[in-house]
mmCIF file of C-alpha atoms in Angstrom:
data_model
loop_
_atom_site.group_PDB
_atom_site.id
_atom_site.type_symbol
_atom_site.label_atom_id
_atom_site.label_comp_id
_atom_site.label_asym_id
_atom_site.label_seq_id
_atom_site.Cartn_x
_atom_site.Cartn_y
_atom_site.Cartn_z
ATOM 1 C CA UNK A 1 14.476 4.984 -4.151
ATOM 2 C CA UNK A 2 12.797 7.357 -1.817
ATOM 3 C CA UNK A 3 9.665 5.920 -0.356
ATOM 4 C CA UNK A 4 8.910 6.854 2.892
ATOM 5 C CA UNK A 5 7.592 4.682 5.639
ATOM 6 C CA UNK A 6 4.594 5.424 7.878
ATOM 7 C CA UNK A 7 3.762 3.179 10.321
ATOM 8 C CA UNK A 8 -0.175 3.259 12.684
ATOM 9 C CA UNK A 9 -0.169 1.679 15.737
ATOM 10 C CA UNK A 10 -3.507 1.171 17.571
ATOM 11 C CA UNK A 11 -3.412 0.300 21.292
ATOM 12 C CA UNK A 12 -6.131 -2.255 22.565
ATOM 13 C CA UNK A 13 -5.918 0.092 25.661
ATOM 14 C CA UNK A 14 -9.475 -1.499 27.241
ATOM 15 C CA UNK A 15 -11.874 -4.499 27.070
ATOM 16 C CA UNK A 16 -14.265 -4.182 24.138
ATOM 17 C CA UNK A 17 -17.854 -3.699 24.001
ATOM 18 C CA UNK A 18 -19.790 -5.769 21.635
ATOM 19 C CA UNK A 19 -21.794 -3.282 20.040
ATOM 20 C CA UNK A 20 -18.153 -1.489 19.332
ATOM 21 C CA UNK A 21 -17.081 -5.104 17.642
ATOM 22 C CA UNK A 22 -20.814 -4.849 15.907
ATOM 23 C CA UNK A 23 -19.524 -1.459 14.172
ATOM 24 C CA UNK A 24 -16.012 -2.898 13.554
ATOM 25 C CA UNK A 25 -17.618 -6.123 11.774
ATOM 26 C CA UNK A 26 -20.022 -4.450 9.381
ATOM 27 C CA UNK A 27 -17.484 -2.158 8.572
ATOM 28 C CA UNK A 28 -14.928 -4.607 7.663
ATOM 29 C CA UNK A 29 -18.058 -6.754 5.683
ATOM 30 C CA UNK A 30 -18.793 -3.643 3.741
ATOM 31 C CA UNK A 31 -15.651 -1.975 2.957
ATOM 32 C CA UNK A 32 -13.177 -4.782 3.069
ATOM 33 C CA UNK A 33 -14.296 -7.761 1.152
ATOM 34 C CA UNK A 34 -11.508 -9.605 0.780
ATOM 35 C CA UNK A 35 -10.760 -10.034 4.461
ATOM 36 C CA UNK A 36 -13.980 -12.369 4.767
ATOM 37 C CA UNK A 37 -13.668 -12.793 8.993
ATOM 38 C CA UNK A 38 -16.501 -15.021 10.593
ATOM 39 C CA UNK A 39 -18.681 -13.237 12.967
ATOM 40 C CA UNK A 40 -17.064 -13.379 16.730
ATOM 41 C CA UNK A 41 -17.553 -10.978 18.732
ATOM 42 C CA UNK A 42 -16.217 -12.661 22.101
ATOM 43 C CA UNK A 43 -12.782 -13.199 20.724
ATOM 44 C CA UNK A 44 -10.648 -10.752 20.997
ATOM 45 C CA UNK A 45 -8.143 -12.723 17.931
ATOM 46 C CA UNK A 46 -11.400 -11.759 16.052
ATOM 47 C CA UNK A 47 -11.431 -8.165 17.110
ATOM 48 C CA UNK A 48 -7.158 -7.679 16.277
ATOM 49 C CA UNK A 49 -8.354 -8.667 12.727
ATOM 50 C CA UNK A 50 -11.029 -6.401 12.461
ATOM 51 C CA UNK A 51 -8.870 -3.170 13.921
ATOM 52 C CA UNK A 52 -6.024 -4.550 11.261
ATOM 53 C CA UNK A 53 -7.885 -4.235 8.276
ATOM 54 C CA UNK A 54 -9.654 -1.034 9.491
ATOM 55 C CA UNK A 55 -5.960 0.551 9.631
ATOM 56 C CA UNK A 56 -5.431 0.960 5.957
ATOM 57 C CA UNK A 57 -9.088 2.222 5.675
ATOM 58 C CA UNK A 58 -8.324 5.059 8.305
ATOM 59 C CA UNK A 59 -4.946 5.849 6.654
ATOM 60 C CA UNK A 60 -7.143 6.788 3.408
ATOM 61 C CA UNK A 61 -9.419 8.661 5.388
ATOM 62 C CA UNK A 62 -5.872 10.477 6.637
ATOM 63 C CA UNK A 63 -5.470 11.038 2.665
ATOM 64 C CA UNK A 64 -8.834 12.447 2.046
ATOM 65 C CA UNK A 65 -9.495 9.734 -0.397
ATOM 66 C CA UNK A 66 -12.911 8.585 -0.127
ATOM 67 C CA UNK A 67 -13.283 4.757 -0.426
ATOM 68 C CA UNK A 68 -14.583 4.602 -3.678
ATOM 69 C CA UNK A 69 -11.496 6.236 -5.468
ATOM 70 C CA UNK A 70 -9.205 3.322 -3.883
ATOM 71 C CA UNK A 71 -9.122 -0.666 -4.385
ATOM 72 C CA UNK A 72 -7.185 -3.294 -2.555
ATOM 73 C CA UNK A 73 -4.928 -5.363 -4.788
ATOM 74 C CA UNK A 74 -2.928 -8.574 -4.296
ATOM 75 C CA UNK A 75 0.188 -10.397 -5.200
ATOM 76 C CA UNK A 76 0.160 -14.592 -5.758
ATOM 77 C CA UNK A 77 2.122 -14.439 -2.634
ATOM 78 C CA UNK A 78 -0.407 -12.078 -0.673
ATOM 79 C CA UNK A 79 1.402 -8.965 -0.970
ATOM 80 C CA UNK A 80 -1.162 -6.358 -0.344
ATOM 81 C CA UNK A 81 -0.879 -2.825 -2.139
ATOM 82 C CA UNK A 82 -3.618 0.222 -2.808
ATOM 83 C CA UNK A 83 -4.594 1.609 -6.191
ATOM 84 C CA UNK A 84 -6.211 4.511 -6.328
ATOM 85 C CA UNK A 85 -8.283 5.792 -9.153
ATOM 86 C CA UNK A 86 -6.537 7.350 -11.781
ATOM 87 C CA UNK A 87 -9.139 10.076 -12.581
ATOM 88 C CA UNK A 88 -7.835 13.356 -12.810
ATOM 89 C CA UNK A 89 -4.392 12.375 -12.122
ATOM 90 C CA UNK A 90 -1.343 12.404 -14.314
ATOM 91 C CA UNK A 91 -0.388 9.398 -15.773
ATOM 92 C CA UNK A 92 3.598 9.076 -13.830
ATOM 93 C CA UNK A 93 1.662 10.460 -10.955
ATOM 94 C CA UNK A 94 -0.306 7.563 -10.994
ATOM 95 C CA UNK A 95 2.364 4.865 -11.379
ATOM 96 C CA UNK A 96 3.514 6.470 -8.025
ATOM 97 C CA UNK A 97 0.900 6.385 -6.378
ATOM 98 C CA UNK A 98 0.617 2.901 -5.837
ATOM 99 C CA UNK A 99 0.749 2.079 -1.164
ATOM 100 C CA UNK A 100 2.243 -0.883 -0.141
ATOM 101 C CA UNK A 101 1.298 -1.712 3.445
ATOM 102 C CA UNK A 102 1.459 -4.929 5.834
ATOM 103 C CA UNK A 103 -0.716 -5.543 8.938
ATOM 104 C CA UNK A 104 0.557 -7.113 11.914
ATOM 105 C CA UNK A 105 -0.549 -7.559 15.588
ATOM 106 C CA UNK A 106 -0.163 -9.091 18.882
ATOM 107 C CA UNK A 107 -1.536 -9.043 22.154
ATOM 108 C CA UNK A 108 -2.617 -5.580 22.560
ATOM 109 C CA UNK A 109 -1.032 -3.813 19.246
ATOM 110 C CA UNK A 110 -2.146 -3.672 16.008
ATOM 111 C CA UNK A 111 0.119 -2.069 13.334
ATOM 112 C CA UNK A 112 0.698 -1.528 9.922
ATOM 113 C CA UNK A 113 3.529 -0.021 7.809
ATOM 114 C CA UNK A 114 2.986 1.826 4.496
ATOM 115 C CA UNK A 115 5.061 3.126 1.752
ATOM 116 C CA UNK A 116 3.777 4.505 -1.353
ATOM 117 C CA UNK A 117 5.467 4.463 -4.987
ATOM 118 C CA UNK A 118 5.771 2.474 -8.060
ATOM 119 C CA UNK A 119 4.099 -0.993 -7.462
ATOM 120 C CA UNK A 120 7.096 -2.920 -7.744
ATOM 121 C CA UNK A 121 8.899 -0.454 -5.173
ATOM 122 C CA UNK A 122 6.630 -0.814 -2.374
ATOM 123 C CA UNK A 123 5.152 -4.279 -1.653
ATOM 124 C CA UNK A 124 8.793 -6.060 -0.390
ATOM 125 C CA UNK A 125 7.100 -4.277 3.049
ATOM 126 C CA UNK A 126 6.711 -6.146 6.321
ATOM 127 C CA UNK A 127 6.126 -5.489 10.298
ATOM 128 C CA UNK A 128 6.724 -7.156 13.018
ATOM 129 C CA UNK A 129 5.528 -6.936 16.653
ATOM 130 C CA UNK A 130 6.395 -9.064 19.512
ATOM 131 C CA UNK A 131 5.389 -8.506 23.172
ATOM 132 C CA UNK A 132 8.194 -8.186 25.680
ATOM 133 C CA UNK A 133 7.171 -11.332 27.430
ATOM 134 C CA UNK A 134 7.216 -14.581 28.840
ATOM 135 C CA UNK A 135 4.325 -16.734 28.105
ATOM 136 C CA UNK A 136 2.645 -18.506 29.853
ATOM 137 C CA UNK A 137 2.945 -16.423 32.728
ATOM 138 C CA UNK A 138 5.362 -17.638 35.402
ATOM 139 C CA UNK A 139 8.260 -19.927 33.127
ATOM 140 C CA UNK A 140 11.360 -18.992 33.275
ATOM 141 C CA UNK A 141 13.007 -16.321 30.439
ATOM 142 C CA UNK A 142 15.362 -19.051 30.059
ATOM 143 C CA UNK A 143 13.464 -21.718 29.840
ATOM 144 C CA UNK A 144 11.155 -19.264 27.497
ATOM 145 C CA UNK A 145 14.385 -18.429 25.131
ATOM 146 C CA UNK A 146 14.721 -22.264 24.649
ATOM 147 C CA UNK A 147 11.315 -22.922 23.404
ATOM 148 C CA UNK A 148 12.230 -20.009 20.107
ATOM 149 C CA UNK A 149 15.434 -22.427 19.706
ATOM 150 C CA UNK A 150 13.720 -23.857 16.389
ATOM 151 C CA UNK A 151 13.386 -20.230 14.733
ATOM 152 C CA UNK A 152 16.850 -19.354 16.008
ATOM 153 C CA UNK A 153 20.673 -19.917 14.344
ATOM 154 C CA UNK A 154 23.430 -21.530 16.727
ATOM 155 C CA UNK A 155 25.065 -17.596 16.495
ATOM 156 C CA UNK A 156 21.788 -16.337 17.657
ATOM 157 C CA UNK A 157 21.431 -18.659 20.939
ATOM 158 C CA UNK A 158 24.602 -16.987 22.224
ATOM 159 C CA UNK A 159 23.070 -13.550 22.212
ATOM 160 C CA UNK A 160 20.266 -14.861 24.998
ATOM 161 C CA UNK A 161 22.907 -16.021 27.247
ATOM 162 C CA UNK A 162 20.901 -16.589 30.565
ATOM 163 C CA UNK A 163 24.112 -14.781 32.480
ATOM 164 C CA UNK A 164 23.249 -11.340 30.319
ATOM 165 C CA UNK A 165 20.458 -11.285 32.727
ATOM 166 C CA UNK A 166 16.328 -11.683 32.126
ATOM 167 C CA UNK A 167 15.459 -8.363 31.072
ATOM 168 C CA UNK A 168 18.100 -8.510 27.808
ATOM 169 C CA UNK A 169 17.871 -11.866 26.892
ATOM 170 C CA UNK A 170 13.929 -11.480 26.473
ATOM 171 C CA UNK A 171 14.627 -7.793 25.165
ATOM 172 C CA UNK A 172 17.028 -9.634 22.218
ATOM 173 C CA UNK A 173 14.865 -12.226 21.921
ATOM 174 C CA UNK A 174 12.053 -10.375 20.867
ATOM 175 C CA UNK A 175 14.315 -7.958 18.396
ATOM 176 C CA UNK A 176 15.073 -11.108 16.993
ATOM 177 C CA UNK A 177 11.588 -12.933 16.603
ATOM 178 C CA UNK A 178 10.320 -9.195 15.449
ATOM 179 C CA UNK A 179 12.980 -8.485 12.640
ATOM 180 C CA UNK A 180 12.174 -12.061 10.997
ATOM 181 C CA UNK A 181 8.768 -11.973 11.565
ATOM 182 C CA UNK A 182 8.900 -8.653 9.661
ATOM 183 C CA UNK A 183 11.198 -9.892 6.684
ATOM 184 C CA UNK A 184 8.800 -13.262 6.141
ATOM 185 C CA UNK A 185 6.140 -11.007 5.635
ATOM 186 C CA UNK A 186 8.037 -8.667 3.384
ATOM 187 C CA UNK A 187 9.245 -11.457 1.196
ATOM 188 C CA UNK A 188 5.244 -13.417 1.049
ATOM 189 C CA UNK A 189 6.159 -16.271 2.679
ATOM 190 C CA UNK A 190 3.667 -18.172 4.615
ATOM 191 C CA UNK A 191 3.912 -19.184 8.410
ATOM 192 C CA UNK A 192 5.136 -22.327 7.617
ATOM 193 C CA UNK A 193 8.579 -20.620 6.203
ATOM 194 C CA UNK A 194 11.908 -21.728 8.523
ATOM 195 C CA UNK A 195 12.618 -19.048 10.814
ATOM 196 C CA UNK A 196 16.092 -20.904 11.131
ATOM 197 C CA UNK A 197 16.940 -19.854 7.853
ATOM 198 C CA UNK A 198 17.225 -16.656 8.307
ATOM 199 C CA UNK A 199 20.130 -15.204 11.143
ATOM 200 C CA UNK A 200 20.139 -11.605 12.024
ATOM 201 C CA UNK A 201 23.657 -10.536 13.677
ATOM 202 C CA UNK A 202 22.754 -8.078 16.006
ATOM 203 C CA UNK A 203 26.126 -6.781 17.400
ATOM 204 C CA UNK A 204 27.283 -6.718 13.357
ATOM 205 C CA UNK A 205 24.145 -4.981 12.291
ATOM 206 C CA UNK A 206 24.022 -7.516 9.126
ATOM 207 C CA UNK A 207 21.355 -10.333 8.358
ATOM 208 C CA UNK A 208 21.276 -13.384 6.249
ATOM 209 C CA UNK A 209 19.322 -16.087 4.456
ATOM 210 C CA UNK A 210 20.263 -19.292 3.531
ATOM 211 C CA UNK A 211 23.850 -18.265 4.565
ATOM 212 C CA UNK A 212 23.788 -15.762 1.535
ATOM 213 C CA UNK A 213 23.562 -12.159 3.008
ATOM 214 C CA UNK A 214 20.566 -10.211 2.611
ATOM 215 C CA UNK A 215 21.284 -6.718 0.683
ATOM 216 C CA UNK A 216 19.308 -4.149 -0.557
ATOM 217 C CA UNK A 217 17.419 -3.935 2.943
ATOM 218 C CA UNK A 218 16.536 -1.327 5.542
ATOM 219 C CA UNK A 219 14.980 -2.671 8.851
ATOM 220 C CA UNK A 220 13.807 -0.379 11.381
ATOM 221 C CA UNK A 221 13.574 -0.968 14.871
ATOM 222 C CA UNK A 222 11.771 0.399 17.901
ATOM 223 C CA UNK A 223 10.086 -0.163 20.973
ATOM 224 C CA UNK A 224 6.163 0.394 22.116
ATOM 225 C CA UNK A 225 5.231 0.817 25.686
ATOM 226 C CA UNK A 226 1.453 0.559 26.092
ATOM 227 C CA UNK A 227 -0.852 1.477 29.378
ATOM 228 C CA UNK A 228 -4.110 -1.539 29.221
ATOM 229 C CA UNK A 229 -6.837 -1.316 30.960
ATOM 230 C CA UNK A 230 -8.438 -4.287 31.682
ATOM 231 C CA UNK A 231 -11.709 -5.734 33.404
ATOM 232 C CA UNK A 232 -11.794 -4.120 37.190
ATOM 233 C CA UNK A 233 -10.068 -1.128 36.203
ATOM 234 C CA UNK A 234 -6.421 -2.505 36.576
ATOM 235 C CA UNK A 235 -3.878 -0.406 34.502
ATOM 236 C CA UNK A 236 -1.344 -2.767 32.935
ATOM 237 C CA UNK A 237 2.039 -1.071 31.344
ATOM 238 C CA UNK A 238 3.036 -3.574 28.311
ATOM 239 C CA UNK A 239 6.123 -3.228 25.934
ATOM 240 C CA UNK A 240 6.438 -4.216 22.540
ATOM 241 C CA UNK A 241 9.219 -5.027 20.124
ATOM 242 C CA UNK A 242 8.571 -3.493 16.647
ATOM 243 C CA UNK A 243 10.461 -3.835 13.634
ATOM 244 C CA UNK A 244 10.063 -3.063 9.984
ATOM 245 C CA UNK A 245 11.490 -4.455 6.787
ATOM 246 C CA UNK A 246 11.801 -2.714 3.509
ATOM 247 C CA UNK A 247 13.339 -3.404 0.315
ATOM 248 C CA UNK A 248 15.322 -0.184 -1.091
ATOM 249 C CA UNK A 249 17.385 -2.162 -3.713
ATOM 250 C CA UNK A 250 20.469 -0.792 -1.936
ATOM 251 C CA UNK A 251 24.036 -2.220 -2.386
ATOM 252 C CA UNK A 252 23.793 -2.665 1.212
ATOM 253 C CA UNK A 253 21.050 -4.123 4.122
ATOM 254 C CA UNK A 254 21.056 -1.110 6.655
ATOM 255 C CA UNK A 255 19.537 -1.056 10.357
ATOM 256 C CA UNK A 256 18.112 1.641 12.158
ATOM 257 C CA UNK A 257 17.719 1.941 15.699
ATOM 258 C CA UNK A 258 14.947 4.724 17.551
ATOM 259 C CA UNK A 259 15.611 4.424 21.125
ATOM 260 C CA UNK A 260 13.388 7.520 22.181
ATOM 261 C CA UNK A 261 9.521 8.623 21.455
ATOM 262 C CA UNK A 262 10.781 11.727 19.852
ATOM 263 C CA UNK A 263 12.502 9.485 17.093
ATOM 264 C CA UNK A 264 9.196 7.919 16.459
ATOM 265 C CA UNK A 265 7.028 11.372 16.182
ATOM 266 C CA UNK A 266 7.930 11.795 12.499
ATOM 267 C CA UNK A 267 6.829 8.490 11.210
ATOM 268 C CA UNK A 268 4.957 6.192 13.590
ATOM 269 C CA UNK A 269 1.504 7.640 14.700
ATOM 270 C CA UNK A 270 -0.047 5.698 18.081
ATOM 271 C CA UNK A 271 -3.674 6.017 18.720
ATOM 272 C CA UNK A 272 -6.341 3.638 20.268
ATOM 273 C CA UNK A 273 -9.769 1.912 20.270
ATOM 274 C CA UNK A 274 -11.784 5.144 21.347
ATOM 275 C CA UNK A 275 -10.498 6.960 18.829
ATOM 276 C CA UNK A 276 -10.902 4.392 16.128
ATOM 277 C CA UNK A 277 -13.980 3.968 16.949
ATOM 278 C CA UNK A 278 -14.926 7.363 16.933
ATOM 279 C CA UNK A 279 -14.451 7.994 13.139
ATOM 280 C CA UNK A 280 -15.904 4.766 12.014
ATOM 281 C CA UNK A 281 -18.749 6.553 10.310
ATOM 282 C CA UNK A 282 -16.214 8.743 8.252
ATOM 283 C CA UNK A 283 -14.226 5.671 7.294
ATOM 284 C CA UNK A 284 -17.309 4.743 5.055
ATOM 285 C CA UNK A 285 -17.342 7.796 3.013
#
């Protein structure tokens, strides 16, 4: 099936002013009633929610679809897809016009990846980010590696061999936590799912569940380097592992890998809080 994937990423580039969270809040409130957040504007977790559900209300925008002609729908499992109205639009038109997106952040990224088709085509969709990182600041990569060990398969703990060096164990590590981070959330399952279950073989380019593999997949992977300004003026460069998951039905699971921006330019789109914040008035209309 062809059904493209689009992925928005929004960089947290600078500290946030509270009458910009005031905008982001009512927004959300108004236009985006099922997301229910409580009123917080010194957290910054608070703020990544807000920008998250403001993504799929700026892709629209993108679309020239006004929010009325558009409603959010829902899965059992919390599988999120868009309808849009079906006024003046051919019936199979319609039926393929259904968007299946999933929202992800962390740190200083928010994201979300969207595919649009038949309903049942497009909601297997998931993203996942994770910072290229140690945390807290100042343990060891190793020691860091070892504390994932729950999420991780016995194969999987010999790809972060602490003699590859720092820089590719934490570079595989995150590949790792961001491919099943992003399949979890394709499938619906909840946080509480066991990452162990799952065991992506990286040098094999295969992946599998419950020791059955997992076909019919295509996961995309890529890197996001960020420049954060934070309080004092201090520029901070930050990278991010992103991957995405999406069911095709295929005979086969297949993995793609975009090593360059230029691969990205075609269907990942990178902007941040100035300019989201900028067309928050047109994201009502």
């Amino acid at each position: 099936m062809d059904c493209p994937l689009l992925v928005w990423m929004l960089s947290l580039n600078r500290d946030v002013l509270t009458e910009e969270y005031d905008k982001c809040f009512h927004l959300v409130q108004d236009c985006v009633p099922h997301a229910r957040l409580p009123y917080q504007p010194t957290s910054i977790d608070s703020f990544r929610q807000l920008i998250c559900h403001m993504l799929p209300l700026l892709m629209m925008r993108h679309r020239r679809i006004s929010r009325a002609k558009w409603k959010d729908c829902v899965t059992s499992n919390g599988k999120h897809w868009i309808e849009q109205s079906p006024d003046d639009m051919p019936p199979e038109k319609f039926l393929q016009s259904m968007i299946g997106y999933h929202l992800a952040y962390d740190n200083s990224l928010c994201g979300m990846v969207m595919t649009q088709g038949r309903q049942r085509q497009v909601i297997n969709i998931g993203l996942g980010i994770k910072q290229i990182s140690v945390e807290p600041k100042g343990v060891s990569v190793a020691a860091y590696a070892e504390s994932f060990a729950h999420k991780l398969t016995p194969l999987e703990m010999t790809f972060l061999n602490p003699e590859l060096g720092d820089e590719v164990v934490l570079r595989r590590l995150s590949i790792l936590l961001s491919l099943k981070a992003a399949y979890i959330k394709a499938v619906g399952q909840s946080t509480a799912f066991d990452w162990s279950r799952l065991e992506f073989n990286i040098p094999s380019e295969s992946a599998r569940g419950d020791d059955h593999p997992l076909q019919g997949w295509e996961f995309r992977v890529f890197k996001a380097q960020l420049g954060v300004q934070r309080m004092g003026g201090v520029m901070l460069e930050e990278s991010y592992q992103c991957a995405c998951a999406f069911f095709r039905g295929t005979k086969e699971s297949k993995f793609i890998w975009h090593d360059n921006a230029k691969d990205l330019e075609a269907w990942v789109q990178f902007i941040n809080i100035d300019q989201m914040v900028k067309v928050i008035p047109k994201l009502r209309a």
